[in-house]
Amino acid sequence: MTSKLRFFNTLSRQLEEFEPIDEGKARIYTCGPTVYDFPHIGNYRTFLFEDVLRRALELFGFEVTQVQNLTDVDDRTIQRANENGVSLREFTDRYATAFFEDLATLGVEPAEHYPRATEYVPQMVEIIKRLEAGGHTYRSDGSIYYRISTFASYGKLSGIRPEKNLAGARIDVDDYEKEDARDFVLWKAPKEGEPVWETDLGPGRPGWHIECSAMAMALLGETFDIHCGGVDNIFPHHENEIAQSEGATGCEFARYWLHGEHLVVEGEKMAKRVGNFFTLRDLVEKGFDPLVVRYLLISVPYRQRLNFTFDGLHAAEQAIDRIANTLRRLANTPQCDGVGDLDQATVDEFHKDFRESLGDDLNTARALAALHTLLRRVNTALDEGGICGERRAAVDVAFKEADSVLGIFPRNDAEAGSDAEIDLLIDERKAARANKDFARADEIRDELSAKGIVLEDTPHGTVWHRE
Ligand code: AMP
Ligand code: ZN
């Protein structure tokens, strides 16, 4: 069985086998949300790719330490808090809470650390002091800038080579376009209506990029294994993180850089600014099970764009139903001793294919295909007479493995209520038939049928599945 994980490293622009710094351990930094609003499902596509990454690392035997920061001070959070007339902390707390609720709803495995930028200002100041001592900075009007010409490999991640004649040209905003590759701000001079920290650098507040360098190094060390984000983070955010961190420490910052492609709507990136977005809450309100949203968002390999459509969401809904129906059939069909059985080779093939797919730069589409093949084989075996106990145990292990990474199997707690009600009605129908009250028995069948529940009377009793 293969045990190799290969990732496309944005830094080297090639597929590389994952080799951690410390054997058996994987230290990961994932840029988190800017807590100024409810994240949209595009943001969650990135966070879910990172969730699949950590779960895959765990399946492959690595002990994972993941950091996901909350950006709770930057141009956007300050502006929105002011517009709402509340303190920055009160404002960002609201959306931090909403973010954690959404993560739980989507079944994301919690990271080990969720640092908030505002709690790491002293660490940011320390890095800026080191950069000053190393001659990487200059001051202007109370702000401190990173002089990118002092970092010879500036542009190594994004491939951007800043023009020489831009020397001294500065940019003050947190986020900017490639054509604005210039000296960027590390520490911003105090401004009316903005929070201020009194520090050794003088009063002011941090720029966005320095926040991630500080939180990553404080919690994972000066060099760690994997750094992730969406492709829009490559420039300027991650390029600047490298310049700051490596400029200060002189050693490599992160070894593997993984970037997720965007969720798009009719070819355009889903974004708040464009208005073409849905939040998770919007979709749940429309009646979609969060598992369906999760399924859709992870169904396309992370380095390919994913076009969001309601048709896609409905197809994901069907896939989730297929999984739930097979699990229910399996649970409701008694064991047999071999007829119509599933051979062990089929289950072994699943494990091999599933791991190879994940090892192949987290190819979730292929991993899902492997799972659906196994589900089909299980259904056929059940049609043909059942599955013996030993093989059932093997199938359970296979399903557990699939779910440990994909997280798309129906959760028992959510299903329990409705399943129990259905079972009760089926019991009542059985009693009605025994009493020759066929009218009531038919009524129950019709009632369930209206809810999309199909009953099958088998020699082993009545089993049901959703349409
Ligand atoms: P933000 O809260 O804007 O800092 O974004 C949080 C994360 O979501 C970042 O890693 C972005 O790269 C990512 N992101 C933003 N928009 C999209 C999108 N449409 N599709 C996928 N990821 C996105
Ligand atoms: Zn970041």
XYZ file of C-alpha atoms and ligand atoms in Angstrom:
491
model
C 0.000 0.000 0.000
C 1.385 3.376 -0.954
C 2.231 5.791 1.785
C 3.464 8.716 -0.217
C 1.867 12.111 -0.299
C 2.780 14.384 -3.159
C 1.806 18.033 -3.339
C 2.188 20.710 -5.959
C 4.485 23.268 -4.376
C 3.795 26.787 -5.659
C 7.364 27.701 -4.686
C 9.052 25.110 -6.909
C 6.162 24.908 -9.394
C 6.278 21.129 -9.304
C 4.871 18.074 -7.609
C 6.990 17.088 -4.640
C 6.857 14.245 -2.219
C 6.030 15.526 1.254
C 8.953 15.168 3.620
C 8.447 16.889 6.969
C 11.124 18.646 8.964
C 10.488 16.393 11.970
C 9.715 12.817 11.150
C 6.065 11.937 11.513
C 4.992 15.506 12.194
C 3.389 18.100 9.959
C 3.260 21.747 10.962
C 0.828 23.765 8.886
C -0.157 27.403 8.705
C -3.433 28.221 7.018
C -4.425 31.844 6.492
C -7.788 32.250 8.166
C -10.725 34.551 7.680
C -10.823 38.288 8.012
C -13.559 38.510 10.610
C -15.511 41.459 9.229
C -18.536 39.591 7.832
C -19.925 36.087 7.355
C -17.508 34.151 5.153
C -18.948 33.087 1.788
C -18.759 29.548 0.488
C -15.748 30.505 -1.665
C -13.815 31.130 1.548
C -15.036 27.761 2.787
C -13.802 26.048 -0.337
C -10.297 27.071 0.730
C -10.845 26.158 4.384
C -12.251 22.769 3.348
C -9.309 22.010 1.089
C -7.135 22.678 4.139
C -9.362 20.413 6.231
C -8.944 17.613 3.690
C -5.199 18.258 3.703
C -4.929 17.872 7.481
C -7.150 14.792 7.513
C -5.133 13.219 4.680
C -1.896 13.895 6.561
C -3.434 12.185 9.581
C -4.498 9.197 7.498
C -0.931 8.922 6.262
C 0.260 8.803 9.859
C 1.425 12.362 10.472
C 0.782 14.164 13.705
C -0.597 17.511 12.588
C -0.208 20.901 14.232
C -2.344 23.355 12.331
C -2.602 27.072 12.927
C -5.441 29.049 11.433
C -5.345 32.722 12.273
C -8.168 35.192 12.547
C -7.381 38.538 10.945
C -9.075 40.857 13.407
C -7.263 44.057 12.552
C -6.713 45.291 9.012
C -8.125 47.963 6.708
C -11.439 46.140 6.224
C -12.169 45.206 9.844
C -11.405 48.730 11.061
C -13.555 50.342 8.412
C -16.525 48.042 9.023
C -16.326 48.321 12.819
C -16.374 52.108 12.462
C -19.327 51.978 10.080
C -21.174 49.880 12.655
C -20.227 52.192 15.503
C -18.809 49.441 17.728
C -15.339 48.641 19.015
C -13.079 46.532 16.836
C -13.130 43.707 19.385
C -16.912 43.662 19.738
C -17.298 43.746 15.969
C -14.790 41.011 15.160
C -16.052 38.822 18.026
C -19.416 38.563 16.281
C -17.887 37.186 13.120
C -15.334 35.026 14.885
C -18.240 33.297 16.629
C -20.090 32.907 13.339
C -16.953 31.462 11.744
C -16.555 28.799 14.434
C -20.237 27.922 14.146
C -19.846 27.481 10.388
C -16.762 25.286 10.821
C -18.722 23.001 13.138
C -21.668 22.968 10.714
C -19.342 21.924 7.896
C -17.714 19.232 10.024
C -14.260 20.813 9.841
C -11.770 19.171 12.170
C -10.562 21.922 14.538
C -7.053 23.297 14.118
C -4.762 23.182 17.144
C -4.497 26.992 17.307
C -6.741 29.858 16.256
C -4.643 32.927 17.092
C -6.080 36.415 16.702
C -3.791 39.007 15.189
C -4.502 41.567 17.925
C -3.036 39.178 20.491
C 0.324 38.937 18.692
C 1.306 42.582 18.310
C 4.439 42.251 20.531
C 5.682 39.406 18.279
C 5.064 41.563 15.193
C 7.008 44.403 16.772
C 9.921 42.044 17.436
C 10.082 40.960 13.800
C 9.938 44.550 12.584
C 12.776 45.439 14.966
C 14.862 42.604 13.531
C 14.098 43.800 10.023
C 15.104 47.347 10.992
C 18.355 46.060 12.455
C 19.027 44.178 9.220
C 18.490 47.266 7.077
C 15.315 46.031 5.401
C 13.103 48.951 6.381
C 12.692 52.692 6.270
C 10.393 55.124 7.974
C 8.200 57.698 6.386
C 5.519 59.864 8.020
C 5.384 57.663 11.118
C 4.944 54.416 9.129
C 7.537 51.711 8.573
C 7.987 50.141 5.146
C 9.739 47.041 3.886
C 12.270 47.952 1.188
C 11.770 45.031 -1.167
C 14.994 45.688 -3.057
C 16.857 44.516 0.074
C 15.438 41.017 -0.254
C 17.154 39.490 -3.266
C 14.653 36.695 -3.755
C 11.571 38.908 -3.587
C 9.143 37.449 -6.125
C 10.291 33.839 -5.797
C 6.823 32.578 -4.879
C 4.683 34.563 -7.292
C 7.212 34.956 -10.094
C 6.808 38.710 -9.920
C 9.937 40.733 -10.551
C 9.386 44.269 -9.344
C 10.573 46.913 -11.721
C 13.823 48.545 -10.688
C 12.528 52.053 -11.270
C 9.911 51.509 -8.579
C 12.571 51.797 -5.879
C 11.179 53.904 -3.077
C 7.604 53.691 -4.380
C 5.332 52.636 -1.542
C 1.961 51.089 -0.996
C -0.039 51.590 2.197
C -3.104 49.430 1.683
C -3.197 45.847 2.942
C -4.223 44.250 -0.315
C -3.049 45.314 -3.755
C -2.520 44.108 -7.286
C 0.557 42.696 -9.005
C 1.284 45.886 -10.867
C 1.689 47.554 -7.472
C 4.634 45.382 -6.448
C 6.402 47.978 -4.312
C 7.624 48.655 -0.823
C 4.842 47.619 1.509
C 3.832 48.803 4.921
C 4.805 46.881 8.076
C 3.665 49.358 10.676
C 1.083 52.047 10.034
C 1.216 55.495 11.587
C -1.738 56.381 13.857
C -4.801 57.677 12.077
C -8.038 59.207 13.286
C -10.581 56.433 13.945
C -8.033 53.609 13.948
C -6.823 51.536 16.910
C -3.352 52.397 18.168
C -0.734 50.304 19.959
C 2.002 52.074 21.897
C 5.157 50.088 21.154
C 8.939 50.347 20.899
C 8.415 51.223 17.250
C 6.274 54.185 18.230
C 2.477 54.356 18.142
C 0.585 52.700 15.326
C -0.932 49.454 14.164
C 0.336 46.508 12.130
C -0.092 45.996 8.411
C -1.852 42.785 7.369
C 1.118 40.761 6.099
C 3.257 41.010 9.239
C 0.416 39.497 11.264
C 0.704 36.084 9.618
C 4.515 36.027 9.806
C 4.321 36.681 13.548
C 1.579 34.171 14.342
C 3.148 31.462 12.181
C 6.615 31.816 13.688
C 5.300 32.152 17.267
C 3.284 28.947 17.064
C 5.164 26.798 14.531
C 8.765 27.990 14.704
C 10.884 29.978 12.253
C 10.712 27.177 9.691
C 7.704 24.926 9.313
C 6.309 22.474 6.782
C 3.277 23.704 4.881
C 1.700 27.095 4.270
C -1.694 27.308 2.564
C -4.242 29.768 1.302
C -6.268 30.621 -1.752
C -4.455 31.557 -4.978
C -5.264 35.213 -4.385
C -2.982 35.026 -1.325
C 0.121 34.237 -3.414
C 0.643 37.889 -4.174
C 1.060 40.114 -2.302
C 0.253 38.383 0.994
C 2.437 35.285 0.899
C 5.229 36.925 -1.087
C 5.403 39.562 1.626
C 5.223 37.014 4.427
C 8.303 35.323 2.948
C 10.177 38.615 2.600
C 9.402 39.584 6.216
C 10.077 36.229 7.806
C 13.161 35.232 5.847
C 14.429 38.830 5.931
C 14.257 38.708 9.738
C 15.490 35.167 10.424
C 17.735 34.398 7.457
C 16.217 30.930 7.243
C 13.542 29.362 5.103
C 10.010 30.235 6.259
C 7.739 27.470 4.899
C 8.851 24.544 2.760
C 5.682 23.668 0.876
C 3.234 26.280 -0.356
C -0.190 24.962 -1.341
C -2.771 27.232 -2.929
C -6.404 26.457 -3.588
C -8.116 27.677 -6.743
C -11.239 29.748 -6.496
C -14.884 28.990 -6.336
C -16.258 30.957 -9.273
C -19.680 31.982 -10.513
C -19.973 32.202 -14.284
C -16.234 32.497 -14.601
C -15.779 35.166 -11.953
C -14.274 34.650 -8.474
C -16.959 34.496 -5.801
C -16.355 37.627 -3.761
C -18.137 39.994 -1.417
C -17.013 42.901 -3.543
C -18.667 41.500 -6.678
C -21.846 40.493 -4.844
C -21.972 37.057 -6.519
C -21.778 35.126 -3.275
C -23.710 32.831 -0.956
C -22.914 32.313 2.678
C -23.258 28.888 4.239
C -26.268 30.219 6.125
C -27.952 31.287 2.859
C -27.744 27.723 1.560
C -28.850 26.102 4.814
C -31.858 28.450 4.812
C -32.686 27.273 1.314
C -32.883 23.762 2.747
C -29.500 22.334 1.777
C -27.860 19.961 4.218
C -24.408 21.370 5.153
C -22.958 17.989 4.195
C -24.133 18.631 0.650
C -22.291 21.949 0.617
C -19.193 20.225 1.977
C -19.463 17.507 -0.661
C -19.752 20.005 -3.492
C -16.854 22.144 -2.283
C -14.431 19.250 -1.944
C -15.599 17.334 -5.025
C -13.239 19.101 -7.420
C -9.463 18.852 -6.793
C -8.270 21.979 -5.039
C -6.048 23.230 -7.859
C -8.923 23.376 -10.314
C -11.487 26.130 -10.390
C -14.923 25.061 -9.275
C -17.938 26.678 -10.853
C -20.770 27.082 -8.359
C -24.254 26.199 -9.630
C -27.446 24.957 -8.008
C -27.349 21.996 -10.396
C -23.992 21.105 -8.875
C -25.488 21.389 -5.416
C -28.366 19.077 -6.404
C -25.939 16.534 -7.822
C -24.040 16.627 -4.509
C -27.349 16.084 -2.735
C -27.901 12.919 -4.754
C -24.416 11.676 -3.969
C -24.986 12.199 -0.246
C -28.317 10.348 -0.503
C -26.575 7.468 -2.255
C -24.147 7.161 0.631
C -26.893 7.383 3.259
C -29.074 4.830 1.451
C -26.283 2.301 1.159
C -25.349 2.678 4.822
C -28.961 2.206 5.821
C -29.419 -0.807 3.568
C -26.306 -2.340 5.000
C -27.505 -1.746 8.553
C -30.981 -3.113 7.803
C -29.958 -6.235 5.902
C -29.027 -9.198 8.053
C -25.673 -10.847 7.502
C -25.472 -13.838 5.280
C -22.837 -16.472 5.030
C -21.486 -15.831 1.627
C -24.053 -15.698 -1.170
C -23.746 -12.625 -3.364
C -20.694 -11.724 -1.385
C -18.203 -8.991 -1.897
C -14.655 -10.212 -2.262
C -11.862 -8.885 -0.090
C -9.910 -7.836 -3.184
C -12.583 -5.214 -3.930
C -12.177 -3.705 -0.478
C -8.372 -3.822 -0.764
C -8.587 -2.150 -4.157
C -10.613 0.656 -2.570
C -7.930 1.328 0.078
C -5.197 1.387 -2.526
C -7.085 3.645 -4.892
C -8.260 5.979 -2.125
C -4.776 6.516 -0.724
C -3.194 6.879 -4.128
C -5.774 9.515 -5.026
C -5.031 11.566 -1.924
C -1.308 11.062 -2.401
C -1.733 12.454 -5.887
C -1.896 16.089 -4.721
C -5.176 15.478 -2.847
C -7.166 14.334 -5.850
C -10.543 14.365 -4.139
C -12.478 13.669 -7.349
C -10.620 10.386 -7.737
C -10.987 9.581 -4.033
C -14.747 10.108 -4.301
C -14.878 7.935 -7.410
C -13.160 5.139 -5.471
C -15.748 5.483 -2.723
C -18.665 5.404 -5.174
C -17.258 2.273 -6.800
C -17.200 0.548 -3.414
C -20.738 1.761 -2.629
C -21.947 0.289 -5.933
C -20.277 -3.036 -5.196
C -21.851 -3.133 -1.742
C -25.295 -2.473 -3.217
C -24.864 -5.203 -5.804
C -23.775 -7.663 -3.126
C -26.821 -6.744 -1.035
C -29.078 -7.230 -4.088
C -27.561 -10.630 -4.603
C -28.213 -11.883 -1.107
C -26.112 -10.090 1.446
C -22.619 -9.721 2.838
C -20.985 -11.966 5.398
C -19.907 -10.667 8.789
C -16.193 -10.652 8.171
C -16.516 -8.713 4.922
C -18.933 -6.268 6.558
C -16.281 -5.452 9.117
C -13.826 -4.809 6.271
C -16.355 -2.561 4.512
C -16.925 -0.656 7.758
C -13.189 -0.025 8.039
C -13.111 1.162 4.427
C -16.047 3.522 4.967
C -14.450 4.866 8.143
C -11.248 5.561 6.257
C -13.143 7.391 3.505
C -15.084 9.438 6.013
C -12.022 10.236 8.115
C -10.692 12.305 5.216
C -13.793 13.368 3.298
C -16.154 13.875 6.249
C -19.255 13.389 4.105
C -21.012 10.474 5.761
C -24.302 11.385 7.412
C -23.778 12.091 11.059
C -25.785 9.835 13.304
C -27.081 12.585 15.535
C -28.647 14.500 12.655
C -30.127 11.374 11.138
C -31.250 9.728 14.356
C -34.459 11.678 14.939
C -35.905 11.220 11.511
C -34.710 7.621 11.164
C -36.276 6.685 14.487
C -39.592 8.187 13.375
C -39.489 6.204 10.161
C -38.693 3.005 12.035
C -41.651 3.627 14.346
C -44.006 4.034 11.396
C -42.641 0.867 9.836
C -43.290 -1.007 13.081
C -46.796 0.393 13.154
C -47.342 -0.733 9.556
C -46.134 -4.207 10.417
C -48.590 -4.377 13.327
C -51.406 -3.065 11.094
C -50.707 -5.775 8.532
C -50.619 -8.417 11.213
C -54.074 -7.193 12.279
C -55.202 -7.212 8.635
C -55.726 -3.430 8.809
C -54.453 -3.009 5.261
C -55.967 0.442 4.905
C -53.763 1.779 7.701
C -50.742 -0.133 6.359
C -51.208 1.466 2.927
C -51.732 4.854 4.504
C -48.368 4.581 6.244
C -46.662 3.485 3.035
C -48.182 6.496 1.214
C -47.248 8.864 4.001
C -43.621 7.704 3.863
C -43.610 7.694 0.090
C -44.693 11.351 0.106
C -41.526 12.051 2.115
C -39.396 10.219 -0.419
C -39.043 7.073 1.706
C -39.313 3.840 -0.253
C -40.254 0.638 1.576
C -39.070 -2.757 0.417
C -40.620 -5.877 1.868
C -37.896 -8.506 1.931
C -37.737 -12.014 3.413
C -35.836 -10.408 6.293
C -38.524 -7.827 7.004
C -39.142 -4.340 5.707
C -36.140 -2.186 4.780
C -36.288 1.393 3.581
C -34.240 3.922 1.704
C -34.589 7.478 0.547
C -35.445 8.064 -3.094
P -10.430 36.556 3.502
O -11.386 36.405 4.655
O -10.925 37.486 2.443
O -9.040 36.914 3.975
O -10.330 35.149 2.791
C -10.108 33.969 3.477
C -9.620 32.897 2.538
O -10.591 32.617 1.535
C -8.328 33.250 1.794
O -7.441 32.146 1.897
C -8.761 33.447 0.356
O -7.755 33.059 -0.535
C -9.954 32.527 0.264
N -10.923 32.916 -0.778
C -11.489 34.119 -0.991
N -12.364 34.070 -2.036
C -12.368 32.792 -2.496
C -13.055 32.089 -3.548
N -13.938 32.688 -4.326
N -12.775 30.784 -3.706
C -11.882 30.138 -2.906
N -11.214 30.740 -1.903
C -11.438 32.056 -1.690
Zn -2.181 35.163 6.114
